[in-house]
Amino acid sequence: MTETFTALQAYETNEKNFEQRIVQRELSELPKHEVLIKVEYSSLNFKDALSANGNKGVTKDFPHTPGIDAAGVVVSDSSEQFQVGDSVIVTGYDLGMNTPGGLAEYISVPAAWVIATPSGLSSREAMIYGTAGLTAALCVNKLLMAGAKPEDGDVAVTGATGGVGTMAIAMLSKLGFKVAAVTGKLEANETLTSLGASKVIDRNSLDELAAKPMAKPQWAHAVDTLGGDYLFTLVKSLHYGGSVAACGLASAANFKANVYPFIIRNVNLLGVDSVELPLKEKNKVWDLLAGDLKLPNLGSMAEEITLGQAPQLLNQIINGHALGRYLVKLG
């Protein structure tokens, strides 16, 4: 087995200035965890862009390899939970944050982070989903558990052109829901409708509602990736008994709120986490992604790129210029 491998590394060149380089690393430089995995595919996420550009809330020490997603085959496992050659997936936990991540040909991780790739799902398909697809599935599942039904009415999805947004639109549409894609990129109308959105709405139209304590009911339910005032605008725009699954903070972490929608319209604000989710629960959702929620057009739902293209696209993501999912082929 080779002792060197290719990886993306983010470097702090001077105070508050970061750049990404494709480098050769030694296997001996990886942390001494139980499972060594040869990565076949990874993907690009907003958190990877934050890490690559020096966000110390995500990654404390540099140089560092981002990549919160990885799928590949087991090279060795001292825990003996996996066999050499097993196909596996790692998403979340500390991967790509302060542990060298999936934008590299090899990773070394604790066995408690690793799941076997479900039958019916390839490494490539798993990383087209990645954390974005996992998060979208968690949001959809949480709405279903709260009683959401297609006949309830429109489901709004914010951040509609992002990874979670595109996946959520496709999954909800597959289940028969009418989806209203909320975006600041109206030029992506055709793409969003091809994913299954029944209408595309300008995100700026929500701004005028931010200062109001209540808003006219517009949505049966919603999936929110933005946070900030957009999240509470959705909450106060729900029909009676509606729910919002909140999974992101691309806009802001804080918002102004009041209790009126909760005590007058009986609405639900549902939190969704895909990072520290117990492995048993992750397994269940990955089984859904390989089964009942598997998207018929999954293979075409991401742009496949090389590791060498990742730095440019990570910068596009951090600046809000990316569209959809980016699949990174390693090796």
Short mmCIF file of N, CA and C in Angstrom, two decimals, residues 171-324:
data_model
loop_
_atom_site.label_atom_id
_atom_site.label_comp_id
_atom_site.label_asym_id
_atom_site.label_seq_id
_atom_site.Cartn_x
_atom_site.Cartn_y
_atom_site.Cartn_z
N MET A 171 -36.96 15.24 -2.67
CA MET A 171 -37.56 14.23 -1.80
C MET A 171 -39.03 14.51 -1.53
N LEU A 172 -39.35 15.77 -1.23
CA LEU A 172 -40.74 16.14 -0.98
C LEU A 172 -41.59 15.91 -2.22
N SER A 173 -41.06 16.27 -3.38
CA SER A 173 -41.79 16.06 -4.62
C SER A 173 -42.03 14.57 -4.86
N LYS A 174 -41.03 13.73 -4.59
CA LYS A 174 -41.18 12.28 -4.76
C LYS A 174 -42.31 11.74 -3.89
N LEU A 175 -42.50 12.36 -2.71
CA LEU A 175 -43.54 11.92 -1.79
C LEU A 175 -44.91 12.52 -2.09
N GLY A 176 -44.98 13.36 -3.12
CA GLY A 176 -46.27 13.92 -3.54
C GLY A 176 -46.59 15.29 -3.01
N PHE A 177 -45.64 15.95 -2.32
CA PHE A 177 -45.88 17.30 -1.79
C PHE A 177 -45.69 18.35 -2.89
N LYS A 178 -46.45 19.44 -2.80
CA LYS A 178 -46.22 20.60 -3.63
C LYS A 178 -45.21 21.49 -2.93
N VAL A 179 -44.12 21.82 -3.63
CA VAL A 179 -43.01 22.52 -3.01
C VAL A 179 -42.87 23.93 -3.57
N ALA A 180 -42.74 24.90 -2.68
CA ALA A 180 -42.44 26.28 -3.05
C ALA A 180 -40.97 26.53 -2.75
N ALA A 181 -40.17 26.66 -3.79
CA ALA A 181 -38.73 26.89 -3.63
C ALA A 181 -38.48 28.37 -3.39
N VAL A 182 -37.89 28.70 -2.24
CA VAL A 182 -37.60 30.09 -1.88
C VAL A 182 -36.12 30.34 -2.10
N THR A 183 -35.80 31.29 -2.98
CA THR A 183 -34.40 31.49 -3.36
C THR A 183 -34.10 32.94 -3.69
N GLY A 184 -32.85 33.31 -3.57
CA GLY A 184 -32.39 34.61 -4.03
C GLY A 184 -31.83 34.52 -5.44
N LYS A 185 -31.88 33.34 -6.05
CA LYS A 185 -31.33 33.11 -7.39
C LYS A 185 -32.47 32.73 -8.34
N LEU A 186 -33.24 33.70 -8.73
CA LEU A 186 -34.40 33.44 -9.58
C LEU A 186 -34.00 32.91 -10.96
N GLU A 187 -32.73 33.13 -11.33
CA GLU A 187 -32.26 32.60 -12.61
C GLU A 187 -32.20 31.07 -12.60
N ALA A 188 -32.33 30.47 -11.41
CA ALA A 188 -32.30 29.01 -11.29
C ALA A 188 -33.71 28.41 -11.36
N ASN A 189 -34.67 29.19 -11.81
CA ASN A 189 -36.07 28.74 -11.87
C ASN A 189 -36.21 27.40 -12.58
N GLU A 190 -35.60 27.27 -13.73
CA GLU A 190 -35.74 26.04 -14.53
C GLU A 190 -35.16 24.85 -13.78
N THR A 191 -34.01 25.04 -13.16
CA THR A 191 -33.38 23.96 -12.40
C THR A 191 -34.28 23.51 -11.25
N LEU A 192 -34.84 24.47 -10.53
CA LEU A 192 -35.66 24.15 -9.36
C LEU A 192 -36.96 23.45 -9.76
N THR A 193 -37.56 23.88 -10.84
CA THR A 193 -38.79 23.21 -11.29
C THR A 193 -38.48 21.80 -11.80
N SER A 194 -37.30 21.61 -12.38
CA SER A 194 -36.93 20.27 -12.83
C SER A 194 -36.71 19.32 -11.66
N LEU A 195 -36.37 19.87 -10.51
CA LEU A 195 -36.21 19.05 -9.30
C LEU A 195 -37.56 18.67 -8.69
N GLY A 196 -38.61 19.41 -9.05
CA GLY A 196 -39.93 19.09 -8.53
C GLY A 196 -40.66 20.25 -7.88
N ALA A 197 -40.04 21.44 -7.85
CA ALA A 197 -40.72 22.60 -7.27
C ALA A 197 -41.91 22.99 -8.13
N SER A 198 -43.04 23.24 -7.48
CA SER A 198 -44.23 23.66 -8.22
C SER A 198 -44.26 25.16 -8.42
N LYS A 199 -43.51 25.90 -7.61
CA LYS A 199 -43.39 27.35 -7.78
C LYS A 199 -42.05 27.80 -7.22
N VAL A 200 -41.55 28.92 -7.72
CA VAL A 200 -40.29 29.50 -7.26
C VAL A 200 -40.58 30.91 -6.77
N ILE A 201 -40.14 31.21 -5.54
CA ILE A 201 -40.49 32.48 -4.89
C ILE A 201 -39.22 33.25 -4.54
N ASP A 202 -39.23 34.54 -4.79
CA ASP A 202 -38.11 35.42 -4.48
C ASP A 202 -37.94 35.51 -2.95
N ARG A 203 -36.75 35.19 -2.50
CA ARG A 203 -36.48 35.23 -1.06
C ARG A 203 -36.72 36.63 -0.48
N ASN A 204 -36.49 37.66 -1.29
CA ASN A 204 -36.67 39.03 -0.79
C ASN A 204 -38.11 39.33 -0.40
N SER A 205 -39.06 38.56 -0.93
CA SER A 205 -40.46 38.79 -0.58
C SER A 205 -40.74 38.47 0.88
N LEU A 206 -39.86 37.70 1.51
CA LEU A 206 -40.02 37.40 2.93
C LEU A 206 -39.54 38.54 3.82
N ASP A 207 -38.67 39.41 3.29
CA ASP A 207 -38.08 40.47 4.10
C ASP A 207 -39.12 41.42 4.67
N GLU A 208 -40.15 41.72 3.87
CA GLU A 208 -41.16 42.69 4.31
C GLU A 208 -42.01 42.17 5.46
N LEU A 209 -41.94 40.86 5.71
CA LEU A 209 -42.72 40.27 6.79
C LEU A 209 -41.95 40.18 8.10
N ALA A 210 -40.64 40.45 8.04
CA ALA A 210 -39.77 40.20 9.20
C ALA A 210 -40.20 40.99 10.44
N ALA A 211 -40.66 42.23 10.25
CA ALA A 211 -40.99 43.08 11.41
C ALA A 211 -42.38 42.83 11.96
N LYS A 212 -43.20 42.07 11.25
CA LYS A 212 -44.57 41.84 11.70
C LYS A 212 -44.64 40.73 12.75
N PRO A 213 -45.45 40.91 13.80
CA PRO A 213 -45.56 39.87 14.82
C PRO A 213 -46.21 38.59 14.31
N MET A 214 -47.11 38.73 13.32
CA MET A 214 -47.76 37.59 12.67
C MET A 214 -47.88 37.90 11.18
N ALA A 215 -48.01 36.86 10.37
CA ALA A 215 -48.17 37.05 8.94
C ALA A 215 -49.31 36.18 8.43
N LYS A 216 -49.82 36.53 7.28
CA LYS A 216 -50.88 35.74 6.67
C LYS A 216 -50.38 34.31 6.42
N PRO A 217 -51.19 33.30 6.75
CA PRO A 217 -50.76 31.92 6.51
C PRO A 217 -50.51 31.66 5.02
N GLN A 218 -49.33 31.13 4.71
CA GLN A 218 -48.97 30.84 3.32
C GLN A 218 -48.56 29.39 3.11
N TRP A 219 -47.95 28.77 4.13
CA TRP A 219 -47.34 27.46 3.95
C TRP A 219 -47.96 26.44 4.90
N ALA A 220 -48.14 25.24 4.40
CA ALA A 220 -48.56 24.16 5.29
C ALA A 220 -47.41 23.78 6.20
N HIS A 221 -46.20 23.68 5.61
CA HIS A 221 -44.99 23.29 6.35
C HIS A 221 -43.79 23.93 5.66
N ALA A 222 -42.60 23.73 6.22
CA ALA A 222 -41.41 24.31 5.61
C ALA A 222 -40.16 23.59 6.06
N VAL A 223 -39.13 23.67 5.20
CA VAL A 223 -37.77 23.25 5.54
C VAL A 223 -36.90 24.50 5.42
N ASP A 224 -36.21 24.85 6.50
CA ASP A 224 -35.42 26.09 6.51
C ASP A 224 -33.94 25.79 6.68
N THR A 225 -33.12 26.31 5.76
CA THR A 225 -31.67 26.17 5.83
C THR A 225 -30.98 27.48 6.16
N LEU A 226 -31.75 28.58 6.28
CA LEU A 226 -31.16 29.91 6.40
C LEU A 226 -31.01 30.39 7.83
N GLY A 227 -31.99 30.07 8.69
CA GLY A 227 -31.97 30.62 10.04
C GLY A 227 -32.30 32.11 10.01
N GLY A 228 -31.90 32.82 11.05
CA GLY A 228 -32.14 34.24 11.12
C GLY A 228 -33.63 34.58 11.04
N ASP A 229 -33.92 35.79 10.59
CA ASP A 229 -35.31 36.24 10.51
C ASP A 229 -36.12 35.44 9.50
N TYR A 230 -35.44 34.84 8.52
CA TYR A 230 -36.16 34.01 7.55
C TYR A 230 -36.87 32.85 8.26
N LEU A 231 -36.20 32.28 9.24
CA LEU A 231 -36.79 31.15 9.96
C LEU A 231 -38.07 31.56 10.68
N PHE A 232 -38.03 32.66 11.41
CA PHE A 232 -39.24 33.03 12.14
C PHE A 232 -40.32 33.57 11.22
N THR A 233 -39.92 34.15 10.07
CA THR A 233 -40.92 34.56 9.09
C THR A 233 -41.70 33.34 8.59
N LEU A 234 -41.00 32.23 8.38
CA LEU A 234 -41.69 31.00 8.00
C LEU A 234 -42.62 30.53 9.11
N VAL A 235 -42.13 30.56 10.35
CA VAL A 235 -42.94 30.11 11.49
C VAL A 235 -44.25 30.89 11.57
N LYS A 236 -44.18 32.21 11.44
CA LYS A 236 -45.39 33.01 11.59
C LYS A 236 -46.22 33.08 10.32
N SER A 237 -45.75 32.38 9.24
CA SER A 237 -46.52 32.30 8.00
C SER A 237 -47.12 30.92 7.77
N LEU A 238 -47.05 30.05 8.80
CA LEU A 238 -47.59 28.70 8.67
C LEU A 238 -49.11 28.68 8.84
N HIS A 239 -49.74 27.73 8.17
CA HIS A 239 -51.14 27.44 8.45
C HIS A 239 -51.26 26.80 9.84
N TYR A 240 -52.46 26.77 10.35
CA TYR A 240 -52.71 26.20 11.67
C TYR A 240 -52.15 24.77 11.73
N GLY A 241 -51.37 24.49 12.79
CA GLY A 241 -50.81 23.16 13.01
C GLY A 241 -49.61 22.81 12.16
N GLY A 242 -49.09 23.79 11.40
CA GLY A 242 -47.96 23.52 10.52
C GLY A 242 -46.64 23.39 11.26
N SER A 243 -45.62 22.92 10.53
CA SER A 243 -44.31 22.69 11.13
C SER A 243 -43.19 23.21 10.23
N VAL A 244 -42.13 23.70 10.86
CA VAL A 244 -40.89 24.06 10.16
C VAL A 244 -39.77 23.18 10.70
N ALA A 245 -39.08 22.49 9.80
CA ALA A 245 -37.87 21.75 10.17
C ALA A 245 -36.68 22.67 9.91
N ALA A 246 -35.97 23.04 10.98
CA ALA A 246 -34.86 24.00 10.88
C ALA A 246 -33.53 23.27 10.98
N CYS A 247 -32.66 23.48 9.96
CA CYS A 247 -31.41 22.72 9.93
C CYS A 247 -30.19 23.57 9.61
N GLY A 248 -30.34 24.89 9.42
CA GLY A 248 -29.18 25.67 8.99
C GLY A 248 -29.18 27.09 9.47
N LEU A 249 -28.06 27.76 9.22
CA LEU A 249 -27.91 29.16 9.61
C LEU A 249 -27.13 29.94 8.56
N ALA A 250 -27.39 29.62 7.28
CA ALA A 250 -26.66 30.28 6.20
C ALA A 250 -26.87 31.79 6.21
N SER A 251 -28.00 32.26 6.73
CA SER A 251 -28.26 33.69 6.83
C SER A 251 -27.79 34.26 8.16
N ALA A 252 -28.23 33.63 9.26
CA ALA A 252 -27.87 34.12 10.60
C ALA A 252 -28.23 33.07 11.64
N ALA A 253 -27.60 33.19 12.81
CA ALA A 253 -27.88 32.26 13.90
C ALA A 253 -29.00 32.75 14.81
N ASN A 254 -29.25 34.05 14.81
CA ASN A 254 -30.24 34.62 15.72
C ASN A 254 -31.45 35.15 14.95
N PHE A 255 -32.60 35.23 15.63
CA PHE A 255 -33.78 35.84 15.04
C PHE A 255 -34.66 36.39 16.15
N LYS A 256 -35.51 37.37 15.77
CA LYS A 256 -36.47 37.94 16.71
C LYS A 256 -37.74 37.11 16.67
N ALA A 257 -38.26 36.77 17.83
CA ALA A 257 -39.43 35.87 17.87
C ALA A 257 -40.43 36.33 18.91
N ASN A 258 -41.64 35.80 18.78
CA ASN A 258 -42.66 35.95 19.81
C ASN A 258 -43.44 34.65 19.88
N VAL A 259 -44.33 34.55 20.86
CA VAL A 259 -45.04 33.29 21.07
C VAL A 259 -46.34 33.19 20.27
N TYR A 260 -46.75 34.27 19.60
CA TYR A 260 -48.06 34.26 18.96
C TYR A 260 -48.31 33.09 18.01
N PRO A 261 -47.39 32.79 17.09
CA PRO A 261 -47.70 31.67 16.18
C PRO A 261 -47.89 30.34 16.91
N PHE A 262 -47.18 30.18 18.01
CA PHE A 262 -47.24 28.91 18.75
C PHE A 262 -48.55 28.76 19.53
N ILE A 263 -49.03 29.86 20.11
CA ILE A 263 -50.22 29.74 20.94
C ILE A 263 -51.51 30.09 20.20
N ILE A 264 -51.39 30.71 19.02
CA ILE A 264 -52.58 31.05 18.24
C ILE A 264 -52.79 30.06 17.10
N ARG A 265 -51.67 29.65 16.47
CA ARG A 265 -51.80 28.74 15.32
C ARG A 265 -51.29 27.33 15.60
N ASN A 266 -50.81 27.08 16.82
CA ASN A 266 -50.47 25.71 17.19
C ASN A 266 -49.37 25.13 16.29
N VAL A 267 -48.38 25.98 15.94
CA VAL A 267 -47.34 25.53 15.01
C VAL A 267 -46.17 24.89 15.75
N ASN A 268 -45.31 24.23 14.98
CA ASN A 268 -44.18 23.50 15.54
C ASN A 268 -42.88 23.96 14.90
N LEU A 269 -41.87 24.20 15.73
CA LEU A 269 -40.51 24.48 15.25
C LEU A 269 -39.67 23.26 15.60
N LEU A 270 -39.20 22.55 14.58
CA LEU A 270 -38.52 21.27 14.76
C LEU A 270 -37.04 21.39 14.44
N GLY A 271 -36.20 21.13 15.41
CA GLY A 271 -34.75 21.17 15.20
C GLY A 271 -34.24 19.90 14.55
N VAL A 272 -33.26 20.05 13.65
CA VAL A 272 -32.68 18.90 12.94
C VAL A 272 -31.16 18.98 13.01
N ASP A 273 -30.54 17.91 13.50
CA ASP A 273 -29.07 17.81 13.57
C ASP A 273 -28.62 16.58 12.81
N SER A 274 -27.62 16.74 11.95
CA SER A 274 -27.06 15.60 11.22
C SER A 274 -25.62 15.31 11.62
N VAL A 275 -25.06 16.10 12.54
CA VAL A 275 -23.64 15.97 12.88
C VAL A 275 -23.42 14.97 14.01
N GLU A 276 -24.06 15.20 15.15
CA GLU A 276 -23.87 14.34 16.32
C GLU A 276 -24.98 13.30 16.46
N LEU A 277 -25.80 13.16 15.43
CA LEU A 277 -26.87 12.17 15.45
C LEU A 277 -26.30 10.78 15.76
N PRO A 278 -26.89 10.05 16.72
CA PRO A 278 -26.37 8.72 17.06
C PRO A 278 -26.28 7.82 15.83
N LEU A 279 -25.26 7.00 15.79
CA LEU A 279 -24.99 6.17 14.62
C LEU A 279 -26.19 5.28 14.27
N LYS A 280 -26.89 4.79 15.27
CA LYS A 280 -28.06 3.95 15.01
C LYS A 280 -29.10 4.71 14.22
N GLU A 281 -29.32 5.98 14.56
CA GLU A 281 -30.30 6.79 13.84
C GLU A 281 -29.80 7.14 12.44
N LYS A 282 -28.49 7.40 12.30
CA LYS A 282 -27.94 7.66 10.98
C LYS A 282 -28.15 6.45 10.06
N ASN A 283 -27.92 5.27 10.60
CA ASN A 283 -28.12 4.05 9.81
C ASN A 283 -29.54 3.98 9.25
N LYS A 284 -30.52 4.32 10.11
CA LYS A 284 -31.92 4.26 9.68
C LYS A 284 -32.18 5.21 8.51
N VAL A 285 -31.62 6.41 8.60
CA VAL A 285 -31.86 7.40 7.56
C VAL A 285 -31.14 7.01 6.27
N TRP A 286 -29.92 6.47 6.38
CA TRP A 286 -29.22 6.02 5.18
C TRP A 286 -29.97 4.87 4.52
N ASP A 287 -30.60 4.02 5.32
CA ASP A 287 -31.43 2.95 4.74
C ASP A 287 -32.62 3.54 3.97
N LEU A 288 -33.20 4.63 4.49
CA LEU A 288 -34.28 5.31 3.77
C LEU A 288 -33.77 5.89 2.45
N LEU A 289 -32.56 6.47 2.49
CA LEU A 289 -32.00 7.08 1.28
C LEU A 289 -31.68 6.03 0.22
N ALA A 290 -31.41 4.80 0.67
CA ALA A 290 -31.15 3.71 -0.27
C ALA A 290 -32.43 3.01 -0.70
N GLY A 291 -33.55 3.32 0.01
CA GLY A 291 -34.80 2.61 -0.23
C GLY A 291 -35.93 3.54 -0.60
N ASP A 292 -36.85 3.76 0.35
CA ASP A 292 -38.08 4.50 0.05
C ASP A 292 -37.85 5.93 -0.42
N LEU A 293 -36.77 6.56 0.04
CA LEU A 293 -36.51 7.95 -0.35
C LEU A 293 -35.51 8.07 -1.50
N LYS A 294 -35.04 6.95 -2.04
CA LYS A 294 -34.03 7.05 -3.10
C LYS A 294 -34.61 7.77 -4.30
N LEU A 295 -33.88 8.74 -4.79
CA LEU A 295 -34.37 9.60 -5.86
C LEU A 295 -34.09 8.97 -7.22
N PRO A 296 -35.07 8.95 -8.10
CA PRO A 296 -34.89 8.30 -9.40
C PRO A 296 -33.82 8.96 -10.27
N ASN A 297 -33.62 10.25 -10.09
CA ASN A 297 -32.62 10.97 -10.88
C ASN A 297 -31.36 11.28 -10.08
N LEU A 298 -31.08 10.49 -9.03
CA LEU A 298 -29.98 10.78 -8.12
C LEU A 298 -28.65 10.91 -8.85
N GLY A 299 -28.38 10.02 -9.79
CA GLY A 299 -27.09 10.01 -10.47
C GLY A 299 -26.74 11.30 -11.18
N SER A 300 -27.74 12.09 -11.52
CA SER A 300 -27.50 13.35 -12.24
C SER A 300 -27.67 14.58 -11.36
N MET A 301 -27.78 14.39 -10.06
CA MET A 301 -28.09 15.51 -9.17
C MET A 301 -26.86 16.21 -8.60
N ALA A 302 -25.68 15.89 -9.13
CA ALA A 302 -24.47 16.56 -8.67
C ALA A 302 -23.52 16.72 -9.84
N GLU A 303 -22.72 17.77 -9.78
CA GLU A 303 -21.66 17.98 -10.77
C GLU A 303 -20.41 17.29 -10.25
N GLU A 304 -19.88 16.34 -11.01
CA GLU A 304 -18.68 15.62 -10.57
C GLU A 304 -17.43 16.43 -10.90
N ILE A 305 -16.56 16.58 -9.91
CA ILE A 305 -15.33 17.36 -10.08
C ILE A 305 -14.14 16.57 -9.55
N THR A 306 -12.95 17.06 -9.86
CA THR A 306 -11.72 16.49 -9.31
C THR A 306 -11.34 17.25 -8.04
N LEU A 307 -10.42 16.68 -7.29
CA LEU A 307 -9.93 17.35 -6.09
C LEU A 307 -9.28 18.68 -6.45
N GLY A 308 -8.63 18.73 -7.61
CA GLY A 308 -7.97 19.96 -8.03
C GLY A 308 -8.93 21.11 -8.29
N GLN A 309 -10.18 20.79 -8.60
CA GLN A 309 -11.19 21.83 -8.83
C GLN A 309 -11.84 22.32 -7.54
N ALA A 310 -11.61 21.61 -6.45
CA ALA A 310 -12.32 21.91 -5.20
C ALA A 310 -12.02 23.30 -4.63
N PRO A 311 -10.76 23.78 -4.63
CA PRO A 311 -10.52 25.11 -4.05
C PRO A 311 -11.35 26.22 -4.68
N GLN A 312 -11.44 26.24 -6.01
CA GLN A 312 -12.22 27.28 -6.68
C GLN A 312 -13.69 27.20 -6.29
N LEU A 313 -14.23 25.99 -6.24
CA LEU A 313 -15.65 25.83 -5.93
C LEU A 313 -15.93 26.11 -4.45
N LEU A 314 -15.01 25.79 -3.57
CA LEU A 314 -15.19 26.13 -2.15
C LEU A 314 -15.30 27.64 -1.98
N ASN A 315 -14.52 28.39 -2.76
CA ASN A 315 -14.61 29.85 -2.69
C ASN A 315 -15.92 30.35 -3.28
N GLN A 316 -16.43 29.67 -4.31
CA GLN A 316 -17.74 30.04 -4.83
C GLN A 316 -18.83 29.79 -3.81
N ILE A 317 -18.72 28.68 -3.10
CA ILE A 317 -19.72 28.34 -2.07
C ILE A 317 -19.73 29.39 -0.97
N ILE A 318 -18.55 29.76 -0.48
CA ILE A 318 -18.48 30.71 0.64
C ILE A 318 -19.01 32.08 0.22
N ASN A 319 -18.94 32.39 -1.09
CA ASN A 319 -19.42 33.69 -1.59
C ASN A 319 -20.84 33.63 -2.14
N GLY A 320 -21.51 32.48 -1.96
CA GLY A 320 -22.91 32.36 -2.34
C GLY A 320 -23.15 32.20 -3.83
N HIS A 321 -22.13 31.74 -4.58
CA HIS A 321 -22.27 31.65 -6.04
C HIS A 321 -22.40 30.22 -6.54
N ALA A 322 -22.57 29.26 -5.63
CA ALA A 322 -22.66 27.86 -6.04
C ALA A 322 -24.11 27.47 -6.28
N LEU A 323 -24.28 26.38 -7.04
CA LEU A 323 -25.62 25.89 -7.35
C LEU A 323 -25.63 24.37 -7.23
N GLY A 324 -26.45 23.86 -6.31
CA GLY A 324 -26.62 22.41 -6.20
C GLY A 324 -25.47 21.71 -5.49
#
